[in-house]
XYZ file of C-alpha atoms in Angstrom:
240
model
C 7.742 -14.604 21.433
C 10.446 -12.308 19.470
C 12.059 -9.798 20.812
C 9.924 -7.538 19.521
C 6.701 -9.000 20.219
C 7.355 -8.815 23.381
C 8.362 -5.454 24.334
C 5.044 -4.699 22.386
C 3.189 -6.264 25.662
C 5.349 -4.876 27.877
C 5.847 -0.822 26.707
C 1.628 -1.546 26.213
C 1.201 -2.901 29.761
C 2.487 -0.169 30.999
C 1.157 2.914 28.871
C -2.085 1.166 29.945
C -2.109 -0.763 32.952
C -5.052 -3.843 33.475
C -7.562 -1.595 30.549
C -6.530 -4.349 28.409
C -6.778 -7.650 30.556
C -10.175 -5.997 31.808
C -11.986 -5.130 28.956
C -10.760 -7.939 26.598
C -11.143 -10.878 28.657
C -13.003 -13.228 27.109
C -12.717 -11.119 23.436
C -9.642 -11.133 21.229
C -6.182 -9.581 23.146
C -4.450 -7.250 21.215
C -1.140 -9.609 21.390
C -2.747 -11.946 19.701
C -3.652 -9.706 16.836
C 0.006 -8.999 16.595
C 1.076 -12.106 16.580
C -0.720 -12.424 13.643
C 0.165 -10.133 11.719
C 3.654 -11.251 11.836
C 2.476 -14.615 10.776
C 1.230 -12.239 7.839
C 3.925 -11.178 7.229
C 5.979 -14.502 7.893
C 3.714 -16.285 5.273
C 3.435 -14.627 2.295
C 7.271 -12.580 2.072
C 8.790 -12.497 -1.685
C 12.678 -13.159 -2.065
C 14.392 -10.309 -3.447
C 18.201 -11.734 -3.457
C 19.760 -14.396 -0.589
C 20.011 -11.316 2.510
C 16.489 -9.723 1.024
C 12.593 -10.158 1.065
C 9.825 -8.848 0.268
C 6.689 -8.883 2.759
C 3.317 -6.551 3.056
C 3.283 -3.095 4.684
C -0.378 -2.720 4.719
C -3.247 -4.263 6.867
C -6.842 -4.743 7.800
C -7.293 -6.348 10.808
C -10.896 -7.468 11.081
C -12.827 -8.204 13.787
C -16.454 -9.334 14.917
C -18.566 -6.078 16.637
C -17.772 -7.153 20.105
C -14.749 -6.939 20.114
C -14.614 -4.054 17.351
C -16.069 -1.301 19.372
C -13.569 -3.530 23.244
C -10.883 -1.357 21.166
C -12.904 1.584 19.101
C -10.481 3.585 21.988
C -7.364 2.511 21.323
C -7.288 1.310 17.704
C -4.604 4.618 17.389
C -2.279 3.563 19.784
C -2.597 0.504 18.577
C -1.837 0.312 15.175
C 1.435 2.263 15.965
C 3.130 0.307 18.436
C 1.646 -2.901 16.832
C 4.069 -1.172 13.347
C 6.872 0.159 15.602
C 7.070 -4.274 16.907
C 6.768 -4.999 12.797
C 9.464 -2.576 12.030
C 11.450 -4.179 14.762
C 10.407 -8.355 13.288
C 10.467 -6.909 9.298
C 15.019 -5.667 10.729
C 15.514 -9.022 12.229
C 14.079 -10.853 9.827
C 15.885 -8.681 7.173
C 12.799 -8.033 5.296
C 11.985 -5.087 3.205
C 8.415 -2.555 3.502
C 8.550 -1.242 0.053
C 6.278 1.338 2.204
C 5.144 2.971 4.988
C 3.200 0.200 8.001
C -0.508 0.776 7.856
C -2.213 -0.527 10.070
C -6.026 -0.393 9.867
C -9.294 -2.326 11.840
C -12.845 -2.827 10.571
C -15.365 -4.734 11.032
C -16.496 -8.230 9.926
C -19.729 -9.645 10.984
C -19.177 -13.206 10.094
C -16.894 -13.971 12.605
C -17.031 -14.708 15.895
C -16.457 -12.684 19.642
C -12.793 -14.100 19.796
C -11.354 -14.324 16.487
C -9.893 -12.208 13.680
C -8.696 -12.544 10.493
C -5.644 -10.115 8.482
C -5.555 -9.525 5.019
C -2.692 -7.543 3.939
C -1.006 -6.108 0.403
C 2.539 -4.610 -0.496
C 1.784 -1.161 -1.336
C 4.071 0.991 -2.590
C 6.026 4.496 -1.658
C 4.505 6.648 -4.653
C 6.260 10.560 -4.929
C 6.550 12.752 -7.576
C 8.226 16.582 -8.071
C 4.044 17.440 -8.703
C 2.529 19.836 -6.038
C -0.655 18.547 -4.710
C -2.261 21.895 -6.403
C -0.800 20.923 -9.931
C -2.968 17.422 -9.271
C -5.615 18.743 -8.718
C -6.132 21.226 -11.203
C -4.453 18.011 -13.347
C -7.532 17.606 -16.061
C -4.752 14.121 -16.712
C -3.807 12.293 -13.901
C -2.135 9.027 -12.926
C -4.352 7.534 -9.299
C -1.860 4.926 -7.709
C -1.738 3.044 -4.399
C -3.787 6.916 -2.778
C -1.781 9.102 -4.272
C -2.646 11.353 -8.006
C -0.335 12.640 -9.875
C -0.510 14.870 -12.821
C -0.041 13.559 -16.658
C 1.181 16.787 -18.719
C 2.363 17.342 -22.120
C 4.690 16.056 -23.803
C 5.794 13.066 -21.026
C 5.744 11.184 -18.060
C 8.489 8.938 -16.753
C 7.109 6.036 -14.468
C 9.810 3.737 -12.584
C 12.044 3.194 -9.696
C 15.241 5.596 -10.337
C 15.645 9.488 -9.010
C 15.440 10.010 -12.931
C 11.817 9.006 -13.102
C 8.836 11.368 -12.978
C 6.974 9.386 -10.066
C 8.843 6.644 -8.776
C 7.599 3.612 -7.168
C 9.306 2.397 -4.545
C 8.640 -1.128 -5.819
C 11.697 -4.004 -6.092
C 9.377 -5.140 -10.043
C 9.680 -1.291 -10.843
C 12.779 -1.207 -13.346
C 14.545 2.272 -12.786
C 12.525 3.758 -16.306
C 9.749 1.479 -16.430
C 7.295 3.169 -18.744
C 6.317 6.719 -20.027
C 3.100 8.215 -20.791
C 2.641 10.368 -23.504
C 0.366 13.389 -23.286
C -0.698 15.264 -26.579
C -3.142 17.628 -26.550
C -6.707 15.762 -27.835
C -9.084 16.472 -30.739
C -12.649 18.916 -29.689
C -14.255 15.157 -30.798
C -12.896 13.319 -27.583
C -14.393 15.765 -25.644
C -10.843 15.145 -23.348
C -8.667 18.272 -23.370
C -5.618 15.489 -23.000
C -4.871 12.212 -25.126
C -2.637 9.442 -23.743
C -0.445 6.558 -24.685
C 1.989 4.757 -22.720
C 4.557 2.534 -23.909
C 7.585 0.291 -22.249
C 11.067 1.862 -22.582
C 12.199 -1.843 -22.434
C 11.721 -2.642 -18.349
C 12.673 -6.726 -17.275
C 9.358 -7.686 -16.404
C 7.076 -5.613 -18.887
C 3.839 -4.296 -18.026
C 0.184 -5.349 -18.117
C -2.350 -2.358 -19.989
C -6.003 -3.573 -18.706
C -4.663 -7.389 -17.639
C -2.943 -6.994 -21.526
C 0.508 -7.521 -21.767
C 1.184 -5.794 -24.162
C 4.459 -3.220 -25.641
C 2.463 0.180 -25.882
C -1.353 1.303 -25.893
C -3.732 4.285 -25.978
C -5.929 4.570 -22.514
C -9.049 5.448 -21.756
C -10.643 7.163 -18.838
C -10.312 4.366 -16.934
C -7.453 2.458 -17.488
C -5.209 0.734 -15.487
C -1.584 -0.208 -16.244
C 0.340 -2.535 -13.837
C 4.247 -2.597 -13.158
C 5.624 -4.732 -10.819
C 3.604 -4.764 -7.760
C 1.541 -1.603 -8.524
C -1.376 -1.325 -10.500
C -2.716 2.673 -11.669
C -5.368 4.125 -12.726
C -5.269 6.524 -15.494
C -8.322 10.147 -15.586
C -9.267 11.906 -17.767
C -10.985 14.691 -16.794
C -13.655 15.793 -19.355
C -13.575 19.472 -21.155
C -15.411 22.392 -19.018
C -15.297 20.502 -16.165
């Protein structure tokens, strides 16, 4: 067991004493979940360079109904402690998380008591200079990893660099990867704004609705993928 997970187990015991030992005698043990999370990270590490590897940072821990009910009162504490332990492990292994570590617990009806399953994904941190008010009022915007970023005229550059309008912490994304071109719409289209996208000479290119292209017009619901990140275009109809 790594030092990070040994410290995790010790902290857990000191916080909750024997509660877990009694409640989980024949069920999933918290340390088992932590070990499964560590394996998930190790098994999904992607090489960035000789000394750095990208790993998932968003985890869904699936449990049986009885295990989930037992865990219920402790999920918030467990998620925090397990996140800390994963960060310790990542530091030791030179792993890089693309964004904040998130751990959630979910029901899986097909799992018996005492069994668990972990699903993970690398979800990049996304930032921009837009305010919540601007994002909320936008008639065209990007939905990226659960965050909303307005598309404004004449255009919005998306990339990893600090000079991009929307910044994605994804190693597969170039500093200035793509540009969304935004123009005022025509009345017959039904949308206040028209949106298209073009590649800015990026290293890895882009996929629009699953097809690799250099530029493309976009509709409401169109998806654009760069690196490991998919963004969805949302257009708000006129008058809504």
